[in-house]
Amino acid sequence: MPDADIGVVGLAVMGQSLALNMNDHGFRVAVFNRTTAKVDAFLAGPAAGTRIVGHHALPHLVATLARPRRILMMVRAGSAVDDLIGEITPLLDAGDCLIDGGNSHFRDTERRTRALAARGIHYVGAGISGGEDGARHGPSIMPGGDPLAWPLIRELFQGIAARVDGVPCCDWIGEGGAGHYVKMVHNGIEYGDMQLIAEAYLLLRAGLGLTVDEVQAVFADWDKGVLSSYLIEITAQILAVRDDDGAPLIDKVLDRADQKGTGSWTAIEALELGVPAPLIGEAVFARSLSAMKDERIRASTCLPAGPLTFGIEPQRFIERIHDALYAAKICSYAQGFLLLREAANNYGWQLDLGGIALMWRGGCIIRSRFLDDIKAAYDETPEPESLLQQEFFRDELARTLPRWRKTVAMAVGLGLPVPALTSALAFYDGYRRADLSANLIQAQRDHFGAHTYERTDRPRGEAFHTDWGRGRQGGDLG
Ligand code: NBP
């Protein structure tokens, strides 16, 4: 007898947490995992006393699902998802709904959505953010794919998602890979936020010479103001943790950051679409540089820093870093939303950018007070060219700019690497200038490759070529 509302396949941390969350919200959940011992362990452990039913074979799980069937796959992204789709689809009928809740690449989701639509199966790629805790108590969910699936999963997904001011942090994103795309950009922004915070930490520790406890107090204080966010909050928590010997544990954590790929996917996508999102790229490269730990140790013994300068009162230094962090964060989000805007144009998606900001307010890793300001900005100007030009952010940047510039100058003077703070400032200065120096690049391209150029004194679109080596100008090639 069909008796389950949804089947969850994959019982690692995310699958277990989501199954328990769904059960808490009154949904009848059936679960399966390739290694069936994990099903038994789950039922005997975290799921003991719940209505969750476990199965040792996929056909058994499918047979118990109410129609149209809904199955959520929570397995490792990549070939595992294709393998699983291959196993599950022969068991499904037209009209059933198959959901991938993992971190799949949006192009894989596009391909899978098309392939399953041809068999009448409604496929969904849902980005889910918030880690284990979010999945258990309320994640941010970004579903996209076959729009016919949305009415089938809406109640369930919005039921288990985080809520802010009563609004669920989950709404339909768009067709094909749109949901996984938005999750990818979320993760790219998350990389940027983490890097900016790490740079502020470096300036406070190595620049100002504060103790871990003093830096902890600074972050705890910052969490009460415009920077208030999950990542600032957990940074303050981390800095308060002591090792067994009483020393701060953070000082014993090797400074070598891993990455799983969603940050570099975002940076590559920005490169491919020609969208300037350098801060996310810097955040990815900074992790790559951190991974060269042994080489850095060797370099530290032989590479000079050159003359360094230092001289500032601590409190003013802290205020400057605060404003630099805030201003760079505004630029980082502006870059992320530029990428989303261009992706919508490029892939034919109707992305509701303000709605996406709303979805990220709760449950997910980049949740922050700041996202309310982004949502408000989109409410005020539904299609601003960029967040930077929207009045609120323009004023905030004008206010914080002097301290941001001084922070970057100070970091350079101190020999402390702050690539994200620096790159964001260069982006801002490039974006706000009507004239840059790309005229010289275009002339160089025309010199060695006859790539032509447009003239400032002629209408756009007319192409000119000059024989630069001989100093001779050619005519309109347009
Ligand atoms: P993992 O990404 O660690 O994947 C482990 C699960 O995949 C296990 O259930 C494993 O089964 C199953 N699996 C593998 Br591996 N190959 C399989 C195959 N060929 N067929 C069937 N099952 C297979 O789990 P996770 O950390 O819970 O994450 C699940 C998804 O959610 C991933 O895409 C992840 O990127 C994403 N995500 C994770 C987090 C997080 O905080 N962990 C946050 C947000 C999103 P087994 O037990 O038999 O090996």
Short mmCIF file of C-alpha atoms and ligand atoms in Angstrom, two decimals:
data_model
loop_
_atom_site.label_atom_id
_atom_site.label_comp_id
_atom_site.label_asym_id
_atom_site.label_seq_id
_atom_site.Cartn_x
_atom_site.Cartn_y
_atom_site.Cartn_z
CA MET A 1 0.00 0.00 0.00
CA PRO A 2 1.44 3.40 -0.93
CA ASP A 3 1.89 5.31 2.27
CA ALA A 4 4.85 7.66 1.97
CA ASP A 5 4.76 11.27 0.74
CA ILE A 6 8.38 11.26 -0.33
CA GLY A 7 11.34 8.94 -0.71
CA VAL A 8 14.83 10.11 0.30
CA VAL A 9 17.75 8.28 -1.29
CA GLY A 10 21.18 8.83 0.26
CA LEU A 11 21.59 8.84 4.01
CA ALA A 12 24.79 10.80 4.63
CA VAL A 13 24.49 13.96 6.75
CA MET A 14 22.23 15.89 4.38
CA GLY A 15 19.80 13.08 3.53
CA GLN A 16 19.38 12.10 7.19
CA SER A 17 18.81 15.67 8.31
CA LEU A 18 16.28 16.43 5.58
CA ALA A 19 14.38 13.19 6.25
CA LEU A 20 14.11 14.10 9.94
CA ASN A 21 13.07 17.66 9.07
CA MET A 22 10.31 16.39 6.75
CA ASN A 23 9.13 13.97 9.41
CA ASP A 24 8.95 16.81 11.95
CA HIS A 25 6.68 18.69 9.54
CA GLY A 26 4.23 15.83 9.28
CA PHE A 27 5.37 14.31 5.99
CA ARG A 28 5.58 10.53 5.72
CA VAL A 29 9.13 9.72 4.63
CA ALA A 30 10.62 6.51 3.19
CA VAL A 31 14.42 6.22 3.00
CA PHE A 32 17.04 4.14 1.19
CA ASN A 33 20.84 4.15 1.07
CA ARG A 34 23.16 2.16 -1.20
CA THR A 35 25.03 0.80 1.83
CA THR A 36 21.99 -0.62 3.54
CA ALA A 37 23.64 -0.87 6.97
CA LYS A 38 23.27 2.92 7.08
CA VAL A 39 19.51 2.56 6.73
CA ASP A 40 19.42 0.31 9.78
CA ALA A 41 21.77 2.56 11.75
CA PHE A 42 19.63 5.58 10.90
CA LEU A 43 16.37 3.92 11.93
CA ALA A 44 17.90 2.64 15.15
CA GLY A 45 19.63 5.94 15.89
CA PRO A 46 18.53 9.44 14.86
CA ALA A 47 15.22 8.26 13.34
CA ALA A 48 14.19 6.06 16.26
CA GLY A 49 10.68 6.96 17.39
CA THR A 50 9.82 8.76 14.14
CA ARG A 51 7.39 7.63 11.39
CA ILE A 52 10.29 7.27 8.90
CA VAL A 53 10.29 3.90 7.12
CA GLY A 54 13.53 2.36 5.80
CA HIS A 55 14.08 0.08 2.80
CA HIS A 56 16.94 -2.13 1.65
CA ALA A 57 16.07 -2.01 -2.05
CA LEU A 58 15.03 0.83 -4.33
CA PRO A 59 12.02 -1.04 -5.82
CA HIS A 60 10.64 -1.51 -2.31
CA LEU A 61 10.97 2.20 -1.57
CA VAL A 62 9.35 3.19 -4.87
CA ALA A 63 6.46 0.77 -4.30
CA THR A 64 5.52 2.54 -1.06
CA LEU A 65 5.33 6.05 -2.49
CA ALA A 66 2.03 7.85 -3.05
CA ARG A 67 1.45 8.94 -6.66
CA PRO A 68 2.68 10.98 -8.36
CA ARG A 69 5.84 9.73 -6.71
CA ARG A 70 8.39 12.15 -5.33
CA ILE A 71 11.97 11.06 -4.74
CA LEU A 72 14.74 13.27 -3.35
CA MET A 73 18.30 12.15 -4.18
CA MET A 74 20.91 13.30 -1.63
CA VAL A 75 24.07 11.66 -2.92
CA ARG A 76 27.51 12.85 -3.94
CA ALA A 77 27.37 15.18 -6.95
CA GLY A 78 28.75 13.85 -10.23
CA SER A 79 28.55 10.36 -11.66
CA ALA A 80 26.74 9.03 -8.56
CA VAL A 81 23.69 11.10 -9.55
CA ASP A 82 23.69 9.70 -13.09
CA ASP A 83 24.12 6.16 -11.75
CA LEU A 84 21.22 6.63 -9.41
CA ILE A 85 18.99 8.18 -12.07
CA GLY A 86 19.77 5.11 -14.20
CA GLU A 87 18.60 2.85 -11.36
CA ILE A 88 15.52 4.84 -10.35
CA THR A 89 13.94 5.89 -13.65
CA PRO A 90 12.96 2.38 -14.81
CA LEU A 91 10.93 2.18 -11.60
CA LEU A 92 9.04 5.45 -12.22
CA ASP A 93 6.06 6.36 -14.39
CA ALA A 94 5.29 9.45 -16.42
CA GLY A 95 4.16 12.24 -14.07
CA ASP A 96 6.50 11.22 -11.23
CA CYS A 97 9.00 13.71 -9.86
CA LEU A 98 12.71 13.12 -9.29
CA ILE A 99 14.72 15.73 -7.36
CA ASP A 100 18.47 16.13 -7.01
CA GLY A 101 19.13 18.09 -3.81
CA GLY A 102 22.94 17.88 -4.03
CA ASN A 103 25.48 20.37 -5.35
CA SER A 104 25.31 19.31 -8.98
CA HIS A 105 26.73 21.46 -11.75
CA PHE A 106 23.91 23.35 -13.45
CA ARG A 107 24.88 22.03 -16.86
CA ASP A 108 24.42 18.45 -15.61
CA THR A 109 21.01 19.46 -14.30
CA GLU A 110 20.08 20.99 -17.67
CA ARG A 111 21.02 17.73 -19.39
CA ARG A 112 19.19 15.54 -16.88
CA THR A 113 16.06 17.71 -16.94
CA ARG A 114 15.86 17.37 -20.73
CA ALA A 115 16.55 13.63 -20.70
CA LEU A 116 13.89 12.90 -18.08
CA ALA A 117 11.32 15.23 -19.63
CA ALA A 118 11.55 13.03 -22.72
CA ARG A 119 10.31 10.17 -20.51
CA GLY A 120 7.58 12.26 -18.91
CA ILE A 121 9.39 12.47 -15.57
CA HIS A 122 9.51 15.87 -13.89
CA TYR A 123 13.12 16.50 -12.90
CA VAL A 124 14.19 19.12 -10.35
CA GLY A 125 17.67 20.37 -9.48
CA ALA A 126 17.33 21.95 -6.04
CA GLY A 127 20.21 23.82 -4.45
CA ILE A 128 20.01 23.31 -0.68
CA SER A 129 22.07 25.50 1.62
CA GLY A 130 22.67 25.53 5.33
CA GLY A 131 24.76 22.42 5.87
CA GLU A 132 23.68 19.75 8.33
CA ASP A 133 22.04 22.13 10.79
CA GLY A 134 20.12 23.97 8.07
CA ALA A 135 18.92 20.72 6.52
CA ARG A 136 17.75 19.53 9.94
CA HIS A 137 16.00 22.68 11.14
CA GLY A 138 15.27 24.78 8.04
CA PRO A 139 17.48 25.21 4.97
CA SER A 140 17.31 27.69 2.13
CA ILE A 141 16.07 25.72 -0.91
CA MET A 142 16.50 26.87 -4.51
CA PRO A 143 14.53 24.55 -6.82
CA GLY A 144 14.61 24.72 -10.61
CA GLY A 145 14.07 22.36 -13.51
CA ASP A 146 10.79 21.16 -14.97
CA PRO A 147 8.16 23.75 -13.94
CA LEU A 148 5.47 21.05 -13.87
CA ALA A 149 7.22 19.66 -10.80
CA TRP A 150 6.76 22.79 -8.69
CA PRO A 151 3.09 22.23 -7.75
CA LEU A 152 4.04 18.69 -6.71
CA ILE A 153 6.82 19.71 -4.32
CA ARG A 154 5.94 23.24 -3.29
CA GLU A 155 4.13 22.43 -0.05
CA LEU A 156 6.83 20.01 1.04
CA PHE A 157 9.81 22.24 0.24
CA GLN A 158 8.30 25.44 1.60
CA GLY A 159 7.14 23.47 4.64
CA ILE A 160 10.65 22.38 5.65
CA ALA A 161 12.54 25.52 4.56
CA ALA A 162 13.75 28.23 6.93
CA ARG A 163 11.34 31.12 7.45
CA VAL A 164 12.13 34.78 7.93
CA ASP A 165 9.23 37.03 8.96
CA GLY A 166 6.93 34.12 8.05
CA VAL A 167 8.24 33.94 4.48
CA PRO A 168 9.75 30.58 3.45
CA CYS A 169 13.33 30.72 2.16
CA CYS A 170 12.30 28.68 -0.85
CA ASP A 171 10.64 29.57 -4.11
CA TRP A 172 10.72 28.36 -7.70
CA ILE A 173 13.84 29.73 -9.39
CA GLY A 174 13.37 28.84 -13.04
CA GLU A 175 13.71 26.20 -15.72
CA GLY A 176 16.53 23.74 -16.39
CA GLY A 177 19.60 24.30 -14.26
CA ALA A 178 18.45 27.66 -12.81
CA GLY A 179 18.12 26.35 -9.22
CA HIS A 180 21.58 24.83 -9.17
CA TYR A 181 22.95 27.95 -10.86
CA VAL A 182 21.64 30.21 -8.11
CA LYS A 183 23.03 27.82 -5.48
CA MET A 184 26.39 27.90 -7.27
CA VAL A 185 26.45 31.72 -7.16
CA HIS A 186 25.42 31.56 -3.50
CA ASN A 187 28.46 29.39 -2.85
CA GLY A 188 30.71 31.74 -4.84
CA ILE A 189 29.49 34.65 -2.70
CA GLU A 190 30.08 32.49 0.37
CA TYR A 191 33.72 32.00 -0.73
CA GLY A 192 34.02 35.80 -1.05
CA ASP A 193 32.48 36.48 2.37
CA MET A 194 34.79 33.96 4.04
CA GLN A 195 37.87 35.39 2.35
CA LEU A 196 36.96 38.96 3.31
CA ILE A 197 36.46 37.92 6.92
CA ALA A 198 39.79 36.04 6.89
CA GLU A 199 41.51 39.17 5.55
CA ALA A 200 39.98 41.33 8.28
CA TYR A 201 41.20 38.75 10.79
CA LEU A 202 44.73 38.93 9.32
CA LEU A 203 44.78 42.72 9.57
CA LEU A 204 43.60 42.62 13.17
CA ARG A 205 46.05 39.90 14.22
CA ALA A 206 49.16 40.46 12.12
CA GLY A 207 48.61 44.14 11.36
CA LEU A 208 47.38 45.49 14.64
CA GLY A 209 48.86 42.75 16.80
CA LEU A 210 45.60 42.03 18.70
CA THR A 211 45.27 38.82 20.71
CA VAL A 212 42.71 36.18 19.70
CA ASP A 213 40.48 37.30 22.58
CA GLU A 214 40.64 40.90 21.45
CA VAL A 215 39.80 39.94 17.87
CA GLN A 216 36.96 37.76 19.18
CA ALA A 217 35.50 40.80 20.91
CA VAL A 218 35.78 42.84 17.70
CA PHE A 219 33.86 40.23 15.68
CA ALA A 220 31.24 39.83 18.41
CA ASP A 221 30.78 43.61 18.32
CA TRP A 222 30.60 43.69 14.51
CA ASP A 223 27.87 41.06 14.61
CA LYS A 224 25.59 43.63 16.25
CA GLY A 225 25.79 46.10 13.36
CA VAL A 226 25.58 46.25 9.57
CA LEU A 227 27.88 43.23 9.24
CA SER A 228 25.56 41.03 11.32
CA SER A 229 25.55 37.62 9.64
CA TYR A 230 25.89 33.91 10.24
CA LEU A 231 29.53 33.90 9.11
CA ILE A 232 30.54 36.79 11.41
CA GLU A 233 28.65 35.09 14.25
CA ILE A 234 30.44 31.74 13.80
CA THR A 235 33.77 33.54 13.46
CA ALA A 236 33.25 35.03 16.93
CA GLN A 237 32.28 31.56 18.21
CA ILE A 238 35.37 29.94 16.67
CA LEU A 239 37.71 32.52 18.21
CA ALA A 240 36.29 31.81 21.67
CA VAL A 241 37.18 28.10 21.57
CA ARG A 242 40.17 26.94 23.65
CA ASP A 243 42.32 23.87 23.21
CA ASP A 244 42.93 21.46 26.11
CA ASP A 245 45.95 23.52 27.20
CA GLY A 246 43.82 26.65 27.42
CA ALA A 247 45.32 28.29 24.31
CA PRO A 248 43.03 29.48 21.50
CA LEU A 249 42.36 26.51 19.19
CA ILE A 250 42.40 28.71 16.09
CA ASP A 251 46.17 29.17 16.45
CA LYS A 252 46.62 25.41 16.07
CA VAL A 253 44.53 25.08 12.92
CA LEU A 254 46.82 24.80 9.88
CA ASP A 255 46.19 27.73 7.51
CA ARG A 256 45.47 25.63 4.48
CA ALA A 257 41.92 25.88 3.10
CA ASP A 258 40.32 23.10 1.05
CA GLN A 259 37.68 23.58 -1.59
CA LYS A 260 35.11 21.33 -3.20
CA GLY A 261 34.67 23.23 -6.47
CA THR A 262 31.54 25.38 -6.37
CA GLY A 263 33.64 28.55 -5.89
CA SER A 264 35.74 27.81 -8.95
CA TRP A 265 32.61 26.85 -10.94
CA THR A 266 31.26 30.35 -10.21
CA ALA A 267 34.54 32.02 -11.17
CA ILE A 268 34.76 29.99 -14.40
CA GLU A 269 31.16 30.81 -15.23
CA ALA A 270 31.86 34.53 -14.68
CA LEU A 271 34.87 34.25 -16.99
CA GLU A 272 32.84 32.43 -19.63
CA LEU A 273 29.99 34.96 -19.54
CA GLY A 274 32.40 37.89 -19.43
CA VAL A 275 31.03 39.18 -16.11
CA PRO A 276 33.49 41.01 -13.84
CA ALA A 277 33.32 39.03 -10.61
CA PRO A 278 36.99 39.20 -9.56
CA LEU A 279 36.37 38.95 -5.85
CA ILE A 280 35.03 35.40 -6.13
CA GLY A 281 38.03 34.51 -8.30
CA GLU A 282 40.40 36.03 -5.73
CA ALA A 283 38.73 34.03 -2.98
CA VAL A 284 39.27 30.80 -4.93
CA PHE A 285 42.90 31.69 -5.74
CA ALA A 286 43.55 32.65 -2.12
CA ARG A 287 42.53 29.12 -1.09
CA SER A 288 44.83 27.70 -3.79
CA LEU A 289 47.72 29.82 -2.48
CA SER A 290 46.94 28.72 1.07
CA ALA A 291 47.20 25.11 -0.06
CA MET A 292 50.86 25.71 -1.07
CA LYS A 293 51.73 25.67 2.63
CA ASP A 294 55.12 23.92 2.40
CA GLU A 295 56.27 26.11 -0.46
CA ARG A 296 55.16 29.22 1.43
CA ILE A 297 57.14 28.13 4.48
CA ARG A 298 60.27 27.84 2.31
CA ALA A 299 59.57 31.17 0.59
CA SER A 300 59.08 32.89 3.95
CA THR A 301 62.72 32.24 4.80
CA CYS A 302 64.15 33.86 1.68
CA LEU A 303 61.75 36.38 0.12
CA PRO A 304 62.05 39.92 1.52
CA ALA A 305 59.00 42.05 2.35
CA GLY A 306 60.73 45.31 1.39
CA PRO A 307 60.29 48.45 3.49
CA LEU A 308 57.13 48.35 5.60
CA THR A 309 55.26 51.18 7.22
CA PHE A 310 53.08 51.18 10.29
CA GLY A 311 51.63 53.83 12.48
CA ILE A 312 48.00 54.10 13.50
CA GLU A 313 45.86 54.11 16.58
CA PRO A 314 44.24 50.72 17.16
CA GLN A 315 40.65 51.91 17.43
CA ARG A 316 40.81 53.85 14.18
CA PHE A 317 42.38 50.83 12.53
CA ILE A 318 39.51 48.60 13.67
CA GLU A 319 36.90 51.07 12.40
CA ARG A 320 38.66 51.22 9.05
CA ILE A 321 38.75 47.45 8.70
CA HIS A 322 35.06 47.28 9.58
CA ASP A 323 34.13 49.72 6.84
CA ALA A 324 36.48 48.09 4.34
CA LEU A 325 34.87 44.71 5.02
CA TYR A 326 31.38 46.16 4.61
CA ALA A 327 32.18 48.09 1.41
CA ALA A 328 33.96 45.12 -0.18
CA LYS A 329 31.00 42.93 0.74
CA ILE A 330 28.66 45.31 -1.09
CA CYS A 331 30.89 45.00 -4.18
CA SER A 332 31.05 41.23 -3.84
CA TYR A 333 27.25 40.89 -3.79
CA ALA A 334 26.96 43.40 -6.63
CA GLN A 335 29.28 41.13 -8.64
CA GLY A 336 27.28 38.01 -7.76
CA PHE A 337 24.03 39.68 -8.82
CA LEU A 338 25.65 40.94 -12.04
CA LEU A 339 26.47 37.31 -12.80
CA LEU A 340 22.88 36.24 -12.09
CA ARG A 341 21.54 39.03 -14.31
CA GLU A 342 23.81 37.99 -17.17
CA ALA A 343 22.99 34.30 -16.67
CA ALA A 344 19.27 35.12 -16.90
CA ASN A 345 19.90 36.90 -20.23
CA ASN A 346 22.16 34.19 -21.50
CA TYR A 347 20.13 31.14 -20.52
CA GLY A 348 16.66 32.62 -20.95
CA TRP A 349 15.69 32.47 -17.27
CA GLN A 350 13.30 34.88 -15.56
CA LEU A 351 15.27 35.28 -12.35
CA ASP A 352 13.61 37.31 -9.61
CA LEU A 353 16.77 38.81 -8.09
CA GLY A 354 15.01 40.41 -5.13
CA GLY A 355 13.25 37.11 -4.46
CA ILE A 356 16.59 35.30 -4.47
CA ALA A 357 17.96 37.75 -1.88
CA LEU A 358 14.87 36.95 0.19
CA MET A 359 15.52 33.21 -0.10
CA TRP A 360 19.09 33.65 1.16
CA ARG A 361 17.99 35.55 4.28
CA GLY A 362 17.46 32.41 6.29
CA GLY A 363 18.81 28.88 6.51
CA CYS A 364 21.85 29.36 4.32
CA ILE A 365 25.49 30.08 5.04
CA ILE A 366 25.48 33.66 3.71
CA ARG A 367 22.37 34.67 5.63
CA SER A 368 22.73 38.17 6.96
CA ARG A 369 20.93 41.34 7.82
CA PHE A 370 22.52 42.81 4.69
CA LEU A 371 20.28 40.66 2.42
CA ASP A 372 17.28 42.62 3.69
CA ASP A 373 18.93 45.74 2.28
CA ILE A 374 19.43 43.99 -1.07
CA LYS A 375 15.80 42.89 -1.14
CA ALA A 376 14.70 46.44 -0.25
CA ALA A 377 16.94 47.79 -3.03
CA TYR A 378 15.27 45.51 -5.58
CA ASP A 379 11.83 46.47 -4.29
CA GLU A 380 12.70 50.12 -4.79
CA THR A 381 14.36 49.71 -8.20
CA PRO A 382 13.26 46.34 -9.63
CA GLU A 383 15.90 46.33 -12.36
CA PRO A 384 18.87 48.45 -11.26
CA GLU A 385 21.87 48.25 -13.60
CA SER A 386 23.85 47.16 -10.59
CA LEU A 387 23.36 47.23 -6.84
CA LEU A 388 26.21 49.75 -6.74
CA GLN A 389 24.05 52.33 -8.48
CA GLN A 390 21.09 51.81 -6.21
CA GLU A 391 20.70 54.73 -3.82
CA PHE A 392 21.14 52.92 -0.51
CA PHE A 393 24.32 51.12 -1.52
CA ARG A 394 25.68 54.17 -3.32
CA ASP A 395 25.36 56.14 -0.08
CA GLU A 396 26.85 53.35 2.01
CA LEU A 397 29.84 53.14 -0.32
CA ALA A 398 30.33 56.91 -0.24
CA ARG A 399 30.33 56.74 3.56
CA THR A 400 32.78 53.84 3.87
CA LEU A 401 35.07 54.57 0.93
CA PRO A 402 37.69 56.73 2.73
CA ARG A 403 38.32 54.08 5.37
CA TRP A 404 38.31 51.30 2.77
CA ARG A 405 41.02 53.06 0.77
CA LYS A 406 43.10 53.64 3.89
CA THR A 407 42.73 50.00 4.93
CA VAL A 408 43.98 48.73 1.59
CA ALA A 409 46.84 51.25 1.58
CA MET A 410 47.74 50.21 5.11
CA ALA A 411 47.68 46.52 4.23
CA VAL A 412 50.00 47.18 1.31
CA GLY A 413 52.28 49.23 3.56
CA LEU A 414 52.33 46.43 6.11
CA GLY A 415 53.03 43.73 3.52
CA LEU A 416 49.82 41.89 4.42
CA PRO A 417 47.97 40.19 1.53
CA VAL A 418 44.31 41.21 1.29
CA PRO A 419 43.44 40.20 -2.30
CA ALA A 420 39.67 40.33 -1.90
CA LEU A 421 39.59 43.75 -0.20
CA THR A 422 42.01 45.07 -2.81
CA SER A 423 40.34 43.50 -5.81
CA ALA A 424 36.91 44.77 -4.72
CA LEU A 425 38.31 48.31 -4.53
CA ALA A 426 39.89 47.99 -7.98
CA PHE A 427 36.53 46.71 -9.29
CA TYR A 428 34.72 49.64 -7.72
CA ASP A 429 37.20 52.16 -9.12
CA GLY A 430 36.96 50.53 -12.54
CA TYR A 431 33.17 50.42 -12.48
CA ARG A 432 32.82 54.07 -11.44
CA ARG A 433 35.14 55.44 -14.13
CA ALA A 434 33.76 56.41 -17.52
CA ASP A 435 37.24 56.09 -18.96
CA LEU A 436 39.72 53.31 -18.34
CA SER A 437 42.81 52.33 -20.33
CA ALA A 438 41.25 49.63 -22.49
CA ASN A 439 41.74 51.93 -25.47
CA LEU A 440 45.42 51.01 -25.30
CA ILE A 441 44.62 47.27 -25.12
CA GLN A 442 42.30 47.56 -28.09
CA ALA A 443 44.98 49.46 -30.04
CA GLN A 444 47.53 46.75 -29.20
CA ARG A 445 45.06 44.12 -30.44
CA ASP A 446 44.57 46.04 -33.63
CA HIS A 447 48.35 46.45 -34.01
CA PHE A 448 49.27 42.78 -33.81
CA GLY A 449 46.05 41.17 -34.97
CA ALA A 450 44.10 43.72 -37.02
CA HIS A 451 41.19 43.22 -34.59
CA THR A 452 39.92 46.78 -35.35
CA TYR A 453 38.67 49.37 -32.89
CA GLU A 454 35.81 51.83 -32.42
CA ARG A 455 36.50 55.58 -32.24
CA THR A 456 35.33 57.99 -29.58
CA ASP A 457 34.46 60.54 -32.28
CA ARG A 458 32.37 58.18 -34.42
CA PRO A 459 29.14 56.24 -33.77
CA ARG A 460 29.47 52.95 -31.88
CA GLY A 461 29.71 49.85 -34.05
CA GLU A 462 31.94 51.33 -36.76
CA ALA A 463 35.19 49.37 -37.03
CA PHE A 464 38.54 51.04 -37.80
CA HIS A 465 41.95 49.62 -38.47
CA THR A 466 45.28 51.39 -38.34
CA ASP A 467 48.65 50.23 -39.56
CA TRP A 468 50.14 51.23 -36.23
CA GLY A 469 53.72 50.15 -37.07
CA ARG A 470 53.81 52.59 -39.93
CA GLY A 471 51.66 55.18 -38.20
CA ARG A 472 49.02 54.96 -40.92
CA GLN A 473 45.30 54.90 -40.32
CA GLY A 474 42.96 52.68 -42.28
CA GLY A 475 39.28 53.36 -42.97
CA ASP A 476 35.97 52.21 -41.60
CA LEU A 477 35.80 48.42 -41.87
CA GLY A 478 32.35 48.11 -40.41
P1 NBP B 1 28.06 12.95 0.37
O1 NBP B 1 28.27 14.00 -0.66
O2 NBP B 1 29.17 12.64 1.29
O3 NBP B 1 27.60 11.60 -0.38
C1 NBP B 1 27.43 10.42 0.33
C2 NBP B 1 26.16 9.72 -0.11
O4 NBP B 1 26.22 9.43 -1.52
C3 NBP B 1 26.01 8.37 0.59
O5 NBP B 1 24.65 8.17 0.86
C4 NBP B 1 26.53 7.41 -0.47
O6 NBP B 1 26.07 6.10 -0.31
C5 NBP B 1 25.93 8.04 -1.69
N1 NBP B 1 26.45 7.53 -2.97
C6 NBP B 1 27.67 7.65 -3.53
BR1 NBP B 1 29.10 8.49 -2.76
N2 NBP B 1 27.77 7.05 -4.73
C7 NBP B 1 26.55 6.53 -4.95
C8 NBP B 1 26.01 5.78 -6.01
N3 NBP B 1 26.73 5.52 -7.11
N4 NBP B 1 24.73 5.36 -5.92
C9 NBP B 1 23.99 5.63 -4.83
N5 NBP B 1 24.45 6.36 -3.78
C10 NBP B 1 25.72 6.80 -3.84
O7 NBP B 1 26.74 13.28 1.23
P2 NBP B 1 26.28 14.66 1.90
O8 NBP B 1 27.43 15.38 2.56
O9 NBP B 1 25.09 14.33 2.70
O10 NBP B 1 25.84 15.56 0.67
C11 NBP B 1 24.83 15.15 -0.25
C12 NBP B 1 24.76 16.20 -1.35
O11 NBP B 1 24.40 17.46 -0.76
C13 NBP B 1 26.08 16.44 -2.08
O12 NBP B 1 25.84 16.76 -3.42
C14 NBP B 1 26.66 17.63 -1.37
O13 NBP B 1 27.57 18.37 -2.18
C15 NBP B 1 25.40 18.43 -1.06
N6 NBP B 1 25.50 19.33 0.08
C16 NBP B 1 26.18 18.97 1.19
C17 NBP B 1 26.25 19.84 2.28
C18 NBP B 1 26.98 19.46 3.54
O14 NBP B 1 27.10 20.32 4.43
N7 NBP B 1 27.45 18.23 3.66
C19 NBP B 1 25.61 21.09 2.20
C20 NBP B 1 24.89 21.42 1.07
C21 NBP B 1 24.85 20.54 0.01
P3 NBP B 1 26.95 5.05 0.54
O15 NBP B 1 26.61 5.30 1.96
O16 NBP B 1 26.50 3.75 0.03
O17 NBP B 1 28.41 5.32 0.22
#
